[in-house]
Amino acid sequence: MGTRPSTTQPAPVVSNPRPPAPRLPRPPSPRERRRSPGGGQGRIVEKPEMAGAADSARSSSHRRLAEVQRRVARVHRRADPEEQLRFYEGWAPEYEEDVAVLQYQAPQLAAACLASIFQGPLQEALVLDVACGTGLVAQELQVKGFRHLHGLDGSQAMLEHARCKGLYQDLKRCLLGQEALPAAEGCYDAVLIVGALSEGQVPTSVVPELLRVTKAGGYVCLTTRSNLSNLEYKAKLHQVLDQLEEQGLWRKVTEQDVEKWERATSEQESAQGLDYISGVVYLYQKNPVPVL
């Protein structure tokens, strides 16, 4: 068989090929780079308008913190109960935003403490959240596995915000320290009061009521602040806690000291240059039978 002639045409000869297109420079990054005026190593320099925006944001953040610190400092001053109640009614819409600025972590700490010690299925326990506010403690209890929650607070506005979260099966208004808790004796597996036991807020006289509504063998979780302006109140609280233990009504399970409880708010702390205050979480178990 003969060879078939090729049909491939020879490539045309280009006498003057076109030079490649010049490579375009890479677009600059959002932050402009240039060498330092002294001719040393290169450094990143922000545009004047970017630096100005950053300074403005920092200034706004400082003003916000200062504003929240002044507001929260009012809570811990001795005041007429009616005046305090009006303050909380007006504070409710901004409460959660403000405590976030203060890096307030008592709800998480209390819920974690209770969950770590509680004996029995968490999802079956009936828990009372005293001074529940807008429901921050309930949120943390839900995360830990608690599902049956009741709440009490003196502020109707706070209760409405808590109700909107849908975490509580029952919410009631109660003027803490001024009236008995609206619950039968020994009906809750656990009772918490978080962030309310301090100067200018709920009096220590509420503590025996917390114990009364707790089941035998149930738990009571309390928190308070350990800063200078609250030391007198904390000493009174310890007297009540110790007396109930001496009477054999409950036993201390744990006491957790926390160095960075929240951002400092009082004038005393500011004068000392303190950024944070400390606090403490207590957990007690109600004795089944008074110890003689």
PDB file of C-alpha atoms in Angstrom:
ATOM      1  CA  MET A   1       0.000   0.000   0.000  1.00  0.00           C
ATOM      2  CA  GLY A   2       1.353   3.436  -0.984  1.00  0.00           C
ATOM      3  CA  THR A   3       1.899   6.355   1.423  1.00  0.00           C
ATOM      4  CA  ARG A   4      -0.901   8.961   1.582  1.00  0.00           C
ATOM      5  CA  PRO A   5       0.370  12.467   0.963  1.00  0.00           C
ATOM      6  CA  SER A   6       0.104  14.833   3.996  1.00  0.00           C
ATOM      7  CA  THR A   7      -2.642  17.449   3.939  1.00  0.00           C
ATOM      8  CA  THR A   8      -1.131  19.591   6.757  1.00  0.00           C
ATOM      9  CA  GLN A   9      -0.384  23.109   5.586  1.00  0.00           C
ATOM     10  CA  PRO A  10       2.893  24.737   6.712  1.00  0.00           C
ATOM     11  CA  ALA A  11       2.539  27.417   9.451  1.00  0.00           C
ATOM     12  CA  PRO A  12       2.678  30.939   8.119  1.00  0.00           C
ATOM     13  CA  VAL A  13       5.861  32.806   8.868  1.00  0.00           C
ATOM     14  CA  VAL A  14       5.417  35.972  10.917  1.00  0.00           C
ATOM     15  CA  SER A  15       8.134  38.342  10.160  1.00  0.00           C
ATOM     16  CA  ASN A  16       7.538  40.850  12.993  1.00  0.00           C
ATOM     17  CA  PRO A  17       5.881  39.117  16.002  1.00  0.00           C
ATOM     18  CA  ARG A  18       4.014  41.399  18.379  1.00  0.00           C
ATOM     19  CA  PRO A  19       5.766  41.867  21.757  1.00  0.00           C
ATOM     20  CA  PRO A  20       3.866  40.493  24.812  1.00  0.00           C
ATOM     21  CA  ALA A  21       1.569  42.912  26.609  1.00  0.00           C
ATOM     22  CA  PRO A  22       3.214  44.545  29.593  1.00  0.00           C
ATOM     23  CA  ARG A  23       2.184  43.085  32.987  1.00  0.00           C
ATOM     24  CA  LEU A  24      -0.041  45.457  34.882  1.00  0.00           C
ATOM     25  CA  PRO A  25       0.897  46.198  38.475  1.00  0.00           C
ATOM     26  CA  ARG A  26      -1.121  44.444  41.199  1.00  0.00           C
ATOM     27  CA  PRO A  27      -3.803  46.694  42.687  1.00  0.00           C
ATOM     28  CA  PRO A  28      -2.787  48.013  46.092  1.00  0.00           C
ATOM     29  CA  SER A  29      -4.136  46.280  49.192  1.00  0.00           C
ATOM     30  CA  PRO A  30      -6.730  48.078  51.347  1.00  0.00           C
ATOM     31  CA  ARG A  31      -3.968  49.241  53.621  1.00  0.00           C
ATOM     32  CA  GLU A  32      -1.357  51.207  51.682  1.00  0.00           C
ATOM     33  CA  ARG A  33       2.262  50.248  52.075  1.00  0.00           C
ATOM     34  CA  ARG A  34       5.206  52.555  51.811  1.00  0.00           C
ATOM     35  CA  ARG A  35       8.734  52.751  53.136  1.00  0.00           C
ATOM     36  CA  SER A  36       9.475  54.665  56.279  1.00  0.00           C
ATOM     37  CA  PRO A  37      10.827  58.201  55.800  1.00  0.00           C
ATOM     38  CA  GLY A  38      14.183  57.156  57.261  1.00  0.00           C
ATOM     39  CA  GLY A  39      14.772  54.594  54.530  1.00  0.00           C
ATOM     40  CA  GLY A  40      14.664  51.601  56.895  1.00  0.00           C
ATOM     41  CA  GLN A  41      12.539  48.510  56.641  1.00  0.00           C
ATOM     42  CA  GLY A  42       9.109  48.889  55.100  1.00  0.00           C
ATOM     43  CA  ARG A  43       6.206  49.407  57.487  1.00  0.00           C
ATOM     44  CA  ILE A  44       2.427  49.509  57.165  1.00  0.00           C
ATOM     45  CA  VAL A  45       0.945  52.965  57.409  1.00  0.00           C
ATOM     46  CA  GLU A  46      -2.768  53.504  57.580  1.00  0.00           C
ATOM     47  CA  LYS A  47      -4.395  56.186  55.564  1.00  0.00           C
ATOM     48  CA  PRO A  48      -5.188  59.250  57.648  1.00  0.00           C
ATOM     49  CA  GLU A  49      -8.918  58.693  57.220  1.00  0.00           C
ATOM     50  CA  MET A  50      -8.607  55.047  58.369  1.00  0.00           C
ATOM     51  CA  ALA A  51      -6.654  56.034  61.453  1.00  0.00           C
ATOM     52  CA  GLY A  52      -9.226  58.685  62.195  1.00  0.00           C
ATOM     53  CA  ALA A  53     -12.056  56.155  61.957  1.00  0.00           C
ATOM     54  CA  ALA A  54     -10.236  53.778  64.321  1.00  0.00           C
ATOM     55  CA  ASP A  55      -9.635  56.558  66.842  1.00  0.00           C
ATOM     56  CA  SER A  56     -13.282  57.546  66.620  1.00  0.00           C
ATOM     57  CA  ALA A  57     -14.402  53.954  67.241  1.00  0.00           C
ATOM     58  CA  ARG A  58     -12.127  53.641  70.270  1.00  0.00           C
ATOM     59  CA  SER A  59     -13.359  56.937  71.636  1.00  0.00           C
ATOM     60  CA  SER A  60     -16.967  55.864  71.140  1.00  0.00           C
ATOM     61  CA  SER A  61     -16.254  52.568  72.924  1.00  0.00           C
ATOM     62  CA  HIS A  62     -14.705  54.381  75.899  1.00  0.00           C
ATOM     63  CA  ARG A  63     -17.659  56.762  76.104  1.00  0.00           C
ATOM     64  CA  ARG A  64     -20.064  53.814  75.967  1.00  0.00           C
ATOM     65  CA  LEU A  65     -18.250  52.012  78.785  1.00  0.00           C
ATOM     66  CA  ALA A  66     -18.173  55.162  80.915  1.00  0.00           C
ATOM     67  CA  GLU A  67     -21.889  55.699  80.344  1.00  0.00           C
ATOM     68  CA  VAL A  68     -22.711  52.116  81.363  1.00  0.00           C
ATOM     69  CA  GLN A  69     -20.458  52.314  84.410  1.00  0.00           C
ATOM     70  CA  ARG A  70     -22.280  55.429  85.633  1.00  0.00           C
ATOM     71  CA  ARG A  71     -25.663  53.793  85.075  1.00  0.00           C
ATOM     72  CA  VAL A  72     -24.791  50.545  86.823  1.00  0.00           C
ATOM     73  CA  ALA A  73     -23.132  52.379  89.727  1.00  0.00           C
ATOM     74  CA  ARG A  74     -26.566  53.854  90.502  1.00  0.00           C
ATOM     75  CA  VAL A  75     -27.950  50.349  91.058  1.00  0.00           C
ATOM     76  CA  HIS A  76     -25.634  49.694  93.986  1.00  0.00           C
ATOM     77  CA  ARG A  77     -26.334  52.890  95.892  1.00  0.00           C
ATOM     78  CA  ARG A  78     -28.670  52.860  98.838  1.00  0.00           C
ATOM     79  CA  ALA A  79     -31.990  54.130  97.529  1.00  0.00           C
ATOM     80  CA  ASP A  80     -35.693  54.017  98.181  1.00  0.00           C
ATOM     81  CA  PRO A  81     -37.167  50.719  96.868  1.00  0.00           C
ATOM     82  CA  GLU A  82     -39.689  52.566  94.740  1.00  0.00           C
ATOM     83  CA  GLU A  83     -36.931  54.648  93.187  1.00  0.00           C
ATOM     84  CA  GLN A  84     -34.921  51.508  92.448  1.00  0.00           C
ATOM     85  CA  LEU A  85     -37.937  49.860  90.870  1.00  0.00           C
ATOM     86  CA  ARG A  86     -38.496  52.849  88.576  1.00  0.00           C
ATOM     87  CA  PHE A  87     -34.837  52.678  87.599  1.00  0.00           C
ATOM     88  CA  TYR A  88     -35.130  49.007  86.590  1.00  0.00           C
ATOM     89  CA  GLU A  89     -38.320  49.661  84.659  1.00  0.00           C
ATOM     90  CA  GLY A  90     -36.489  52.223  82.545  1.00  0.00           C
ATOM     91  CA  TRP A  91     -33.330  50.134  82.276  1.00  0.00           C
ATOM     92  CA  ALA A  92     -35.007  47.003  80.881  1.00  0.00           C
ATOM     93  CA  PRO A  93     -34.666  47.845  77.138  1.00  0.00           C
ATOM     94  CA  GLU A  94     -30.898  48.422  77.416  1.00  0.00           C
ATOM     95  CA  TYR A  95     -30.095  46.020  80.246  1.00  0.00           C
ATOM     96  CA  GLU A  96     -28.589  43.182  78.226  1.00  0.00           C
ATOM     97  CA  GLU A  97     -26.538  45.503  76.041  1.00  0.00           C
ATOM     98  CA  ASP A  98     -25.163  47.251  79.126  1.00  0.00           C
ATOM     99  CA  VAL A  99     -24.142  44.099  81.001  1.00  0.00           C
ATOM    100  CA  ALA A 100     -22.478  42.826  77.824  1.00  0.00           C
ATOM    101  CA  VAL A 101     -20.329  45.980  77.791  1.00  0.00           C
ATOM    102  CA  LEU A 102     -19.355  45.187  81.401  1.00  0.00           C
ATOM    103  CA  GLN A 103     -18.430  41.606  80.423  1.00  0.00           C
ATOM    104  CA  TYR A 104     -20.816  40.360  83.098  1.00  0.00           C
ATOM    105  CA  GLN A 105     -20.452  36.586  83.386  1.00  0.00           C
ATOM    106  CA  ALA A 106     -22.331  35.636  86.572  1.00  0.00           C
ATOM    107  CA  PRO A 107     -25.196  33.880  84.681  1.00  0.00           C
ATOM    108  CA  GLN A 108     -22.781  31.528  82.901  1.00  0.00           C
ATOM    109  CA  LEU A 109     -20.808  30.848  86.087  1.00  0.00           C
ATOM    110  CA  ALA A 110     -23.876  30.124  88.215  1.00  0.00           C
ATOM    111  CA  ALA A 111     -25.499  27.844  85.629  1.00  0.00           C
ATOM    112  CA  ALA A 112     -22.251  25.915  85.144  1.00  0.00           C
ATOM    113  CA  CYS A 113     -21.780  25.536  88.903  1.00  0.00           C
ATOM    114  CA  LEU A 114     -25.296  24.176  89.433  1.00  0.00           C
ATOM    115  CA  ALA A 115     -25.154  21.838  86.436  1.00  0.00           C
ATOM    116  CA  SER A 116     -21.821  20.373  87.531  1.00  0.00           C
ATOM    117  CA  ILE A 117     -23.139  19.379  90.977  1.00  0.00           C
ATOM    118  CA  PHE A 118     -26.831  18.652  90.384  1.00  0.00           C
ATOM    119  CA  GLN A 119     -27.785  15.029  90.912  1.00  0.00           C
ATOM    120  CA  GLY A 120     -30.445  13.622  88.636  1.00  0.00           C
ATOM    121  CA  PRO A 121     -31.675  14.339  85.100  1.00  0.00           C
ATOM    122  CA  LEU A 122     -31.339  18.077  84.438  1.00  0.00           C
ATOM    123  CA  GLN A 123     -34.226  18.077  81.964  1.00  0.00           C
ATOM    124  CA  GLU A 124     -36.620  16.912  84.700  1.00  0.00           C
ATOM    125  CA  ALA A 125     -35.587  19.381  87.406  1.00  0.00           C
ATOM    126  CA  LEU A 126     -37.905  22.257  88.345  1.00  0.00           C
ATOM    127  CA  VAL A 127     -35.797  25.407  88.794  1.00  0.00           C
ATOM    128  CA  LEU A 128     -36.716  28.825  90.205  1.00  0.00           C
ATOM    129  CA  ASP A 129     -34.793  31.838  88.923  1.00  0.00           C
ATOM    130  CA  VAL A 130     -35.184  34.614  91.523  1.00  0.00           C
ATOM    131  CA  ALA A 131     -34.505  38.188  90.334  1.00  0.00           C
ATOM    132  CA  CYS A 132     -34.591  36.736  86.829  1.00  0.00           C
ATOM    133  CA  GLY A 133     -34.413  40.088  85.035  1.00  0.00           C
ATOM    134  CA  THR A 134     -34.576  39.660  81.263  1.00  0.00           C
ATOM    135  CA  GLY A 135     -33.771  35.939  81.379  1.00  0.00           C
ATOM    136  CA  LEU A 136     -29.980  35.787  81.043  1.00  0.00           C
ATOM    137  CA  VAL A 137     -29.728  33.022  83.656  1.00  0.00           C
ATOM    138  CA  ALA A 138     -32.496  31.025  81.942  1.00  0.00           C
ATOM    139  CA  GLN A 139     -30.555  31.150  78.681  1.00  0.00           C
ATOM    140  CA  GLU A 140     -27.516  29.628  80.364  1.00  0.00           C
ATOM    141  CA  LEU A 141     -29.586  27.018  82.204  1.00  0.00           C
ATOM    142  CA  GLN A 142     -31.125  25.958  78.891  1.00  0.00           C
ATOM    143  CA  VAL A 143     -27.655  25.530  77.405  1.00  0.00           C
ATOM    144  CA  LYS A 144     -26.736  23.252  80.314  1.00  0.00           C
ATOM    145  CA  GLY A 145     -29.834  21.098  79.857  1.00  0.00           C
ATOM    146  CA  PHE A 146     -32.404  22.473  82.320  1.00  0.00           C
ATOM    147  CA  ARG A 147     -35.863  22.709  80.751  1.00  0.00           C
ATOM    148  CA  HIS A 148     -38.431  23.493  83.483  1.00  0.00           C
ATOM    149  CA  LEU A 149     -37.890  27.079  84.593  1.00  0.00           C
ATOM    150  CA  HIS A 150     -39.922  29.547  86.666  1.00  0.00           C
ATOM    151  CA  GLY A 151     -38.925  33.177  87.174  1.00  0.00           C
ATOM    152  CA  LEU A 152     -39.553  35.986  89.665  1.00  0.00           C
ATOM    153  CA  ASP A 153     -38.649  39.660  89.455  1.00  0.00           C
ATOM    154  CA  GLY A 154     -39.826  42.956  90.899  1.00  0.00           C
ATOM    155  CA  SER A 155     -39.788  44.789  87.562  1.00  0.00           C
ATOM    156  CA  GLN A 156     -42.694  44.203  85.205  1.00  0.00           C
ATOM    157  CA  ALA A 157     -40.677  45.577  82.297  1.00  0.00           C
ATOM    158  CA  MET A 158     -37.881  43.092  82.959  1.00  0.00           C
ATOM    159  CA  LEU A 159     -40.418  40.268  83.150  1.00  0.00           C
ATOM    160  CA  GLU A 160     -41.886  41.235  79.771  1.00  0.00           C
ATOM    161  CA  HIS A 161     -38.467  41.010  78.155  1.00  0.00           C
ATOM    162  CA  ALA A 162     -37.947  37.611  79.809  1.00  0.00           C
ATOM    163  CA  ARG A 163     -41.374  36.433  78.627  1.00  0.00           C
ATOM    164  CA  CYS A 164     -40.493  37.206  75.017  1.00  0.00           C
ATOM    165  CA  LYS A 165     -37.687  34.645  75.111  1.00  0.00           C
ATOM    166  CA  GLY A 166     -40.114  31.788  75.751  1.00  0.00           C
ATOM    167  CA  LEU A 167     -37.774  30.045  78.201  1.00  0.00           C
ATOM    168  CA  TYR A 168     -39.944  30.147  81.326  1.00  0.00           C
ATOM    169  CA  GLN A 169     -43.076  28.113  81.957  1.00  0.00           C
ATOM    170  CA  ASP A 170     -44.116  30.587  84.658  1.00  0.00           C
ATOM    171  CA  LEU A 171     -43.204  34.205  85.434  1.00  0.00           C
ATOM    172  CA  LYS A 172     -44.449  36.231  88.395  1.00  0.00           C
ATOM    173  CA  ARG A 173     -43.819  39.682  89.803  1.00  0.00           C
ATOM    174  CA  CYS A 174     -42.501  39.712  93.367  1.00  0.00           C
ATOM    175  CA  LEU A 175     -40.983  42.532  95.400  1.00  0.00           C
ATOM    176  CA  LEU A 176     -38.024  40.638  96.758  1.00  0.00           C
ATOM    177  CA  GLY A 177     -37.249  41.256 100.399  1.00  0.00           C
ATOM    178  CA  GLN A 178     -40.614  42.933 100.896  1.00  0.00           C
ATOM    179  CA  GLU A 179     -42.904  39.921 100.530  1.00  0.00           C
ATOM    180  CA  ALA A 180     -42.729  36.152 100.693  1.00  0.00           C
ATOM    181  CA  LEU A 181     -41.879  34.280  97.512  1.00  0.00           C
ATOM    182  CA  PRO A 182     -45.106  33.204  95.774  1.00  0.00           C
ATOM    183  CA  ALA A 183     -44.349  29.486  96.000  1.00  0.00           C
ATOM    184  CA  ALA A 184     -45.171  26.602  98.317  1.00  0.00           C
ATOM    185  CA  GLU A 185     -42.599  25.201 100.696  1.00  0.00           C
ATOM    186  CA  GLY A 186     -40.240  22.644  99.213  1.00  0.00           C
ATOM    187  CA  CYS A 187     -41.433  22.690  95.605  1.00  0.00           C
ATOM    188  CA  TYR A 188     -38.231  23.408  93.625  1.00  0.00           C
ATOM    189  CA  ASP A 189     -35.301  21.121  92.877  1.00  0.00           C
ATOM    190  CA  ALA A 190     -33.032  24.159  92.590  1.00  0.00           C
ATOM    191  CA  VAL A 191     -33.284  27.885  93.273  1.00  0.00           C
ATOM    192  CA  LEU A 192     -30.900  30.544  91.957  1.00  0.00           C
ATOM    193  CA  ILE A 193     -30.466  34.233  92.671  1.00  0.00           C
ATOM    194  CA  VAL A 194     -27.770  35.689  90.428  1.00  0.00           C
ATOM    195  CA  GLY A 195     -26.506  39.264  90.393  1.00  0.00           C
ATOM    196  CA  ALA A 196     -29.076  40.632  92.844  1.00  0.00           C
ATOM    197  CA  LEU A 197     -27.480  40.033  96.246  1.00  0.00           C
ATOM    198  CA  SER A 198     -25.459  43.220  96.616  1.00  0.00           C
ATOM    199  CA  GLU A 199     -25.606  46.711  98.090  1.00  0.00           C
ATOM    200  CA  GLY A 200     -28.659  48.680  96.976  1.00  0.00           C
ATOM    201  CA  GLN A 201     -30.441  45.672  95.490  1.00  0.00           C
ATOM    202  CA  VAL A 202     -32.083  42.680  97.211  1.00  0.00           C
ATOM    203  CA  PRO A 203     -31.678  42.518 101.025  1.00  0.00           C
ATOM    204  CA  THR A 204     -30.143  39.450 102.667  1.00  0.00           C
ATOM    205  CA  SER A 205     -33.507  38.735 104.336  1.00  0.00           C
ATOM    206  CA  VAL A 206     -34.568  36.988 101.124  1.00  0.00           C
ATOM    207  CA  VAL A 207     -32.129  34.094 101.675  1.00  0.00           C
ATOM    208  CA  PRO A 208     -34.288  32.075 104.134  1.00  0.00           C
ATOM    209  CA  GLU A 209     -37.119  32.343 101.599  1.00  0.00           C
ATOM    210  CA  LEU A 210     -34.919  30.782  98.945  1.00  0.00           C
ATOM    211  CA  LEU A 211     -34.289  27.866 101.267  1.00  0.00           C
ATOM    212  CA  ARG A 212     -37.975  27.536 102.212  1.00  0.00           C
ATOM    213  CA  VAL A 213     -39.154  26.918  98.641  1.00  0.00           C
ATOM    214  CA  THR A 214     -36.336  24.435  97.901  1.00  0.00           C
ATOM    215  CA  LYS A 215     -36.991  20.692  98.178  1.00  0.00           C
ATOM    216  CA  ALA A 216     -35.135  18.667 100.787  1.00  0.00           C
ATOM    217  CA  GLY A 217     -31.924  17.617  99.088  1.00  0.00           C
ATOM    218  CA  GLY A 218     -32.310  20.404  96.523  1.00  0.00           C
ATOM    219  CA  TYR A 219     -29.816  23.154  95.757  1.00  0.00           C
ATOM    220  CA  VAL A 220     -29.606  26.909  96.261  1.00  0.00           C
ATOM    221  CA  CYS A 221     -27.136  28.858  94.113  1.00  0.00           C
ATOM    222  CA  LEU A 222     -26.272  32.460  95.048  1.00  0.00           C
ATOM    223  CA  THR A 223     -23.807  35.058  93.817  1.00  0.00           C
ATOM    224  CA  THR A 224     -22.450  38.334  95.115  1.00  0.00           C
ATOM    225  CA  ARG A 225     -19.683  40.804  94.331  1.00  0.00           C
ATOM    226  CA  SER A 226     -16.423  41.042  96.293  1.00  0.00           C
ATOM    227  CA  ASN A 227     -15.489  44.635  95.439  1.00  0.00           C
ATOM    228  CA  LEU A 228     -14.757  47.278  98.072  1.00  0.00           C
ATOM    229  CA  SER A 229     -18.140  48.996  97.894  1.00  0.00           C
ATOM    230  CA  ASN A 230     -19.916  45.670  98.514  1.00  0.00           C
ATOM    231  CA  LEU A 231     -17.804  44.285 101.378  1.00  0.00           C
ATOM    232  CA  GLU A 232     -20.209  45.421 104.099  1.00  0.00           C
ATOM    233  CA  TYR A 233     -23.138  43.770 102.348  1.00  0.00           C
ATOM    234  CA  LYS A 234     -21.085  40.621 101.696  1.00  0.00           C
ATOM    235  CA  ALA A 235     -20.224  40.354 105.403  1.00  0.00           C
ATOM    236  CA  LYS A 236     -23.947  40.514 106.296  1.00  0.00           C
ATOM    237  CA  LEU A 237     -24.693  37.890 103.663  1.00  0.00           C
ATOM    238  CA  HIS A 238     -22.064  35.564 105.118  1.00  0.00           C
ATOM    239  CA  GLN A 239     -23.659  35.893 108.544  1.00  0.00           C
ATOM    240  CA  VAL A 240     -26.996  34.714 107.144  1.00  0.00           C
ATOM    241  CA  LEU A 241     -25.428  31.878 105.160  1.00  0.00           C
ATOM    242  CA  ASP A 242     -23.417  30.662 108.154  1.00  0.00           C
ATOM    243  CA  GLN A 243     -26.369  30.873 110.551  1.00  0.00           C
ATOM    244  CA  LEU A 244     -28.498  28.665 108.318  1.00  0.00           C
ATOM    245  CA  GLU A 245     -25.674  26.154 108.129  1.00  0.00           C
ATOM    246  CA  GLU A 246     -25.162  26.219 111.899  1.00  0.00           C
ATOM    247  CA  GLN A 247     -28.880  25.530 112.326  1.00  0.00           C
ATOM    248  CA  GLY A 248     -28.470  22.424 110.182  1.00  0.00           C
ATOM    249  CA  LEU A 249     -30.814  23.694 107.465  1.00  0.00           C
ATOM    250  CA  TRP A 250     -28.311  23.362 104.635  1.00  0.00           C
ATOM    251  CA  ARG A 251     -24.671  22.584 103.911  1.00  0.00           C
ATOM    252  CA  LYS A 252     -22.195  24.405 101.718  1.00  0.00           C
ATOM    253  CA  VAL A 253     -21.282  22.362  98.658  1.00  0.00           C
ATOM    254  CA  THR A 254     -18.865  24.779  97.015  1.00  0.00           C
ATOM    255  CA  GLU A 255     -17.702  28.396  96.962  1.00  0.00           C
ATOM    256  CA  GLN A 256     -16.058  29.687  93.799  1.00  0.00           C
ATOM    257  CA  ASP A 257     -14.102  32.942  93.858  1.00  0.00           C
ATOM    258  CA  VAL A 258     -13.848  34.643  90.472  1.00  0.00           C
ATOM    259  CA  GLU A 259     -11.209  37.316  89.907  1.00  0.00           C
ATOM    260  CA  LYS A 260     -12.681  38.929  86.793  1.00  0.00           C
ATOM    261  CA  TRP A 261     -16.367  39.069  87.649  1.00  0.00           C
ATOM    262  CA  GLU A 262     -17.218  42.164  85.613  1.00  0.00           C
ATOM    263  CA  ARG A 263     -15.836  45.571  84.690  1.00  0.00           C
ATOM    264  CA  ALA A 264     -15.477  47.923  87.647  1.00  0.00           C
ATOM    265  CA  THR A 265     -18.200  50.556  88.048  1.00  0.00           C
ATOM    266  CA  SER A 266     -17.825  52.374  91.377  1.00  0.00           C
ATOM    267  CA  GLU A 267     -15.905  55.599  91.995  1.00  0.00           C
ATOM    268  CA  GLN A 268     -13.723  53.799  94.554  1.00  0.00           C
ATOM    269  CA  GLU A 269     -12.545  51.276  92.012  1.00  0.00           C
ATOM    270  CA  SER A 270     -12.007  53.909  89.337  1.00  0.00           C
ATOM    271  CA  ALA A 271      -9.893  55.957  91.740  1.00  0.00           C
ATOM    272  CA  GLN A 272      -7.715  52.895  92.371  1.00  0.00           C
ATOM    273  CA  GLY A 273      -7.329  52.214  88.664  1.00  0.00           C
ATOM    274  CA  LEU A 274      -9.110  48.835  88.818  1.00  0.00           C
ATOM    275  CA  ASP A 275     -10.449  47.527  85.525  1.00  0.00           C
ATOM    276  CA  TYR A 276     -12.345  44.537  86.956  1.00  0.00           C
ATOM    277  CA  ILE A 277     -13.968  43.527  90.225  1.00  0.00           C
ATOM    278  CA  SER A 278     -14.125  40.037  91.709  1.00  0.00           C
ATOM    279  CA  GLY A 279     -17.145  38.005  92.746  1.00  0.00           C
ATOM    280  CA  VAL A 280     -18.198  34.679  94.202  1.00  0.00           C
ATOM    281  CA  VAL A 281     -20.620  31.821  93.464  1.00  0.00           C
ATOM    282  CA  TYR A 282     -22.036  29.824  96.389  1.00  0.00           C
ATOM    283  CA  LEU A 283     -23.848  26.503  96.146  1.00  0.00           C
ATOM    284  CA  TYR A 284     -25.728  25.003  99.107  1.00  0.00           C
ATOM    285  CA  GLN A 285     -27.738  21.810  99.472  1.00  0.00           C
ATOM    286  CA  LYS A 286     -30.809  21.756 101.674  1.00  0.00           C
ATOM    287  CA  ASN A 287     -30.599  19.090 104.361  1.00  0.00           C
ATOM    288  CA  PRO A 288     -33.346  16.451 104.218  1.00  0.00           C
ATOM    289  CA  VAL A 289     -33.746  16.592 107.992  1.00  0.00           C
ATOM    290  CA  PRO A 290     -32.432  19.307 110.330  1.00  0.00           C
ATOM    291  CA  VAL A 291     -29.172  18.159 111.920  1.00  0.00           C
ATOM    292  CA  LEU A 292     -29.482  18.179 115.725  1.00  0.00           C
TER     293      LEU A 292
END
